[in-house]
Amino acid sequence: MMDFYDSHKVLCSYYAVINLAAFGAFAIDKVKAVMGAWRIRENVLLGLCFLGGGAGGLLAMGICHHKVRKMRFRVGVPLAIGVHLVLLTFLVR
């Protein structure tokens, strides 16, 4: 595992940052929804997932119970994860 990290530090750092950003965006949107305040657009949340933050988005959906009823997120977030897994498979070979 450390060999992979050593040879792909930039890629690992990117995925760490984008997943933290996605998690944070979902969590902030949940707080704003509860408060009845300004919201983050759904396209932004899904966009973060498709940029590589799918795991962070999925984790936030589970922890914050946010966007779990919306089919767009129930399908889109796992789809984003799948797309990135396929891309990574070809990228790191």
JSON list of C-alpha atoms in Angstrom, two decimals:
[
{"chain": "A", "resi": 1, "resn": "MET", "atom": "CA", "xyz": [0.00, 0.00, 0.00]},
{"chain": "A", "resi": 2, "resn": "MET", "atom": "CA", "xyz": [2.77, 2.46, 0.84]},
{"chain": "A", "resi": 3, "resn": "ASP", "atom": "CA", "xyz": [4.48, 1.60, -2.45]},
{"chain": "A", "resi": 4, "resn": "PHE", "atom": "CA", "xyz": [1.35, 2.75, -4.26]},
{"chain": "A", "resi": 5, "resn": "TYR", "atom": "CA", "xyz": [1.28, 5.99, -2.26]},
{"chain": "A", "resi": 6, "resn": "ASP", "atom": "CA", "xyz": [4.98, 6.63, -2.81]},
{"chain": "A", "resi": 7, "resn": "SER", "atom": "CA", "xyz": [4.62, 6.33, -6.56]},
{"chain": "A", "resi": 8, "resn": "HIS", "atom": "CA", "xyz": [1.30, 8.22, -6.80]},
{"chain": "A", "resi": 9, "resn": "LYS", "atom": "CA", "xyz": [1.53, 10.97, -4.15]},
{"chain": "A", "resi": 10, "resn": "VAL", "atom": "CA", "xyz": [-0.09, 13.67, -6.27]},
{"chain": "A", "resi": 11, "resn": "LEU", "atom": "CA", "xyz": [-3.01, 11.43, -7.24]},
{"chain": "A", "resi": 12, "resn": "CYS", "atom": "CA", "xyz": [-3.57, 10.31, -3.64]},
{"chain": "A", "resi": 13, "resn": "SER", "atom": "CA", "xyz": [-3.39, 13.91, -2.41]},
{"chain": "A", "resi": 14, "resn": "TYR", "atom": "CA", "xyz": [-5.91, 15.00, -5.05]},
{"chain": "A", "resi": 15, "resn": "TYR", "atom": "CA", "xyz": [-8.38, 12.29, -4.02]},
{"chain": "A", "resi": 16, "resn": "ALA", "atom": "CA", "xyz": [-7.94, 13.14, -0.33]},
{"chain": "A", "resi": 17, "resn": "VAL", "atom": "CA", "xyz": [-8.64, 16.84, -0.93]},
{"chain": "A", "resi": 18, "resn": "ILE", "atom": "CA", "xyz": [-11.59, 16.34, -3.31]},
{"chain": "A", "resi": 19, "resn": "ASN", "atom": "CA", "xyz": [-13.22, 13.81, -0.98]},
{"chain": "A", "resi": 20, "resn": "LEU", "atom": "CA", "xyz": [-12.83, 16.13, 2.01]},
{"chain": "A", "resi": 21, "resn": "ALA", "atom": "CA", "xyz": [-14.34, 18.93, -0.07]},
{"chain": "A", "resi": 22, "resn": "ALA", "atom": "CA", "xyz": [-17.28, 16.75, -1.12]},
{"chain": "A", "resi": 23, "resn": "PHE", "atom": "CA", "xyz": [-17.88, 15.56, 2.44]},
{"chain": "A", "resi": 24, "resn": "GLY", "atom": "CA", "xyz": [-17.73, 19.14, 3.70]},
{"chain": "A", "resi": 25, "resn": "ALA", "atom": "CA", "xyz": [-20.09, 20.42, 1.00]},
{"chain": "A", "resi": 26, "resn": "PHE", "atom": "CA", "xyz": [-22.68, 17.73, 1.75]},
{"chain": "A", "resi": 27, "resn": "ALA", "atom": "CA", "xyz": [-22.40, 18.37, 5.50]},
{"chain": "A", "resi": 28, "resn": "ILE", "atom": "CA", "xyz": [-22.69, 22.15, 5.10]},
{"chain": "A", "resi": 29, "resn": "ASP", "atom": "CA", "xyz": [-25.68, 21.73, 2.80]},
{"chain": "A", "resi": 30, "resn": "LYS", "atom": "CA", "xyz": [-27.37, 19.53, 5.40]},
{"chain": "A", "resi": 31, "resn": "VAL", "atom": "CA", "xyz": [-26.85, 22.14, 8.12]},
{"chain": "A", "resi": 32, "resn": "LYS", "atom": "CA", "xyz": [-28.18, 24.84, 5.80]},
{"chain": "A", "resi": 33, "resn": "ALA", "atom": "CA", "xyz": [-31.20, 22.69, 4.94]},
{"chain": "A", "resi": 34, "resn": "VAL", "atom": "CA", "xyz": [-32.06, 22.20, 8.61]},
{"chain": "A", "resi": 35, "resn": "MET", "atom": "CA", "xyz": [-31.69, 25.95, 9.23]},
{"chain": "A", "resi": 36, "resn": "GLY", "atom": "CA", "xyz": [-33.75, 26.84, 6.18]},
{"chain": "A", "resi": 37, "resn": "ALA", "atom": "CA", "xyz": [-30.87, 28.92, 4.82]},
{"chain": "A", "resi": 38, "resn": "TRP", "atom": "CA", "xyz": [-29.07, 29.25, 1.48]},
{"chain": "A", "resi": 39, "resn": "ARG", "atom": "CA", "xyz": [-28.23, 25.88, -0.08]},
{"chain": "A", "resi": 40, "resn": "ILE", "atom": "CA", "xyz": [-25.49, 24.42, -2.21]},
{"chain": "A", "resi": 41, "resn": "ARG", "atom": "CA", "xyz": [-26.77, 23.50, -5.67]},
{"chain": "A", "resi": 42, "resn": "GLU", "atom": "CA", "xyz": [-27.29, 19.82, -6.35]},
{"chain": "A", "resi": 43, "resn": "ASN", "atom": "CA", "xyz": [-25.18, 20.11, -9.50]},
{"chain": "A", "resi": 44, "resn": "VAL", "atom": "CA", "xyz": [-22.26, 21.31, -7.39]},
{"chain": "A", "resi": 45, "resn": "LEU", "atom": "CA", "xyz": [-22.60, 18.39, -4.98]},
{"chain": "A", "resi": 46, "resn": "LEU", "atom": "CA", "xyz": [-22.79, 15.86, -7.82]},
{"chain": "A", "resi": 47, "resn": "GLY", "atom": "CA", "xyz": [-20.01, 17.66, -9.67]},
{"chain": "A", "resi": 48, "resn": "LEU", "atom": "CA", "xyz": [-17.69, 17.22, -6.70]},
{"chain": "A", "resi": 49, "resn": "CYS", "atom": "CA", "xyz": [-18.53, 13.52, -6.71]},
{"chain": "A", "resi": 50, "resn": "PHE", "atom": "CA", "xyz": [-17.78, 13.18, -10.43]},
{"chain": "A", "resi": 51, "resn": "LEU", "atom": "CA", "xyz": [-14.50, 15.06, -9.96]},
{"chain": "A", "resi": 52, "resn": "GLY", "atom": "CA", "xyz": [-13.39, 12.27, -7.65]},
{"chain": "A", "resi": 53, "resn": "GLY", "atom": "CA", "xyz": [-15.16, 13.01, -4.37]},
{"chain": "A", "resi": 54, "resn": "GLY", "atom": "CA", "xyz": [-17.70, 10.20, -4.60]},
{"chain": "A", "resi": 55, "resn": "ALA", "atom": "CA", "xyz": [-16.46, 8.41, -1.49]},
{"chain": "A", "resi": 56, "resn": "GLY", "atom": "CA", "xyz": [-16.68, 11.62, 0.56]},
{"chain": "A", "resi": 57, "resn": "GLY", "atom": "CA", "xyz": [-20.14, 12.30, -0.80]},
{"chain": "A", "resi": 58, "resn": "LEU", "atom": "CA", "xyz": [-21.33, 8.78, -0.06]},
{"chain": "A", "resi": 59, "resn": "LEU", "atom": "CA", "xyz": [-19.88, 8.92, 3.45]},
{"chain": "A", "resi": 60, "resn": "ALA", "atom": "CA", "xyz": [-21.61, 12.24, 4.10]},
{"chain": "A", "resi": 61, "resn": "MET", "atom": "CA", "xyz": [-24.88, 10.87, 2.75]},
{"chain": "A", "resi": 62, "resn": "GLY", "atom": "CA", "xyz": [-24.65, 8.05, 5.28]},
{"chain": "A", "resi": 63, "resn": "ILE", "atom": "CA", "xyz": [-23.48, 10.08, 8.27]},
{"chain": "A", "resi": 64, "resn": "CYS", "atom": "CA", "xyz": [-25.61, 13.20, 7.72]},
{"chain": "A", "resi": 65, "resn": "HIS", "atom": "CA", "xyz": [-28.58, 11.36, 6.17]},
{"chain": "A", "resi": 66, "resn": "HIS", "atom": "CA", "xyz": [-28.57, 13.98, 3.44]},
{"chain": "A", "resi": 67, "resn": "LYS", "atom": "CA", "xyz": [-29.87, 13.49, -0.12]},
{"chain": "A", "resi": 68, "resn": "VAL", "atom": "CA", "xyz": [-30.53, 9.81, 0.60]},
{"chain": "A", "resi": 69, "resn": "ARG", "atom": "CA", "xyz": [-34.09, 9.91, -0.78]},
{"chain": "A", "resi": 70, "resn": "LYS", "atom": "CA", "xyz": [-33.15, 11.57, -4.05]},
{"chain": "A", "resi": 71, "resn": "MET", "atom": "CA", "xyz": [-32.72, 9.02, -6.82]},
{"chain": "A", "resi": 72, "resn": "ARG", "atom": "CA", "xyz": [-30.32, 11.38, -8.55]},
{"chain": "A", "resi": 73, "resn": "PHE", "atom": "CA", "xyz": [-27.89, 10.98, -5.64]},
{"chain": "A", "resi": 74, "resn": "ARG", "atom": "CA", "xyz": [-28.61, 7.34, -4.86]},
{"chain": "A", "resi": 75, "resn": "VAL", "atom": "CA", "xyz": [-27.58, 6.49, -8.42]},
{"chain": "A", "resi": 76, "resn": "GLY", "atom": "CA", "xyz": [-25.22, 9.34, -9.25]},
{"chain": "A", "resi": 77, "resn": "VAL", "atom": "CA", "xyz": [-22.81, 9.10, -6.34]},
{"chain": "A", "resi": 78, "resn": "PRO", "atom": "CA", "xyz": [-22.13, 5.34, -6.66]},
{"chain": "A", "resi": 79, "resn": "LEU", "atom": "CA", "xyz": [-21.89, 5.84, -10.43]},
{"chain": "A", "resi": 80, "resn": "ALA", "atom": "CA", "xyz": [-19.25, 8.53, -9.88]},
{"chain": "A", "resi": 81, "resn": "ILE", "atom": "CA", "xyz": [-17.29, 6.15, -7.66]},
{"chain": "A", "resi": 82, "resn": "GLY", "atom": "CA", "xyz": [-17.50, 3.43, -10.31]},
{"chain": "A", "resi": 83, "resn": "VAL", "atom": "CA", "xyz": [-16.32, 5.78, -13.05]},
{"chain": "A", "resi": 84, "resn": "HIS", "atom": "CA", "xyz": [-13.30, 6.79, -10.99]},
{"chain": "A", "resi": 85, "resn": "LEU", "atom": "CA", "xyz": [-12.45, 3.21, -10.12]},
{"chain": "A", "resi": 86, "resn": "VAL", "atom": "CA", "xyz": [-12.41, 2.35, -13.82]},
{"chain": "A", "resi": 87, "resn": "LEU", "atom": "CA", "xyz": [-10.34, 5.46, -14.61]},
{"chain": "A", "resi": 88, "resn": "LEU", "atom": "CA", "xyz": [-7.87, 4.66, -11.84]},
{"chain": "A", "resi": 89, "resn": "THR", "atom": "CA", "xyz": [-7.51, 1.09, -13.04]},
{"chain": "A", "resi": 90, "resn": "PHE", "atom": "CA", "xyz": [-6.36, 2.31, -16.44]},
{"chain": "A", "resi": 91, "resn": "LEU", "atom": "CA", "xyz": [-4.42, 5.30, -15.13]},
{"chain": "A", "resi": 92, "resn": "VAL", "atom": "CA", "xyz": [-2.14, 3.49, -12.69]},
{"chain": "A", "resi": 93, "resn": "ARG", "atom": "CA", "xyz": [-1.23, 0.63, -15.04]}
]
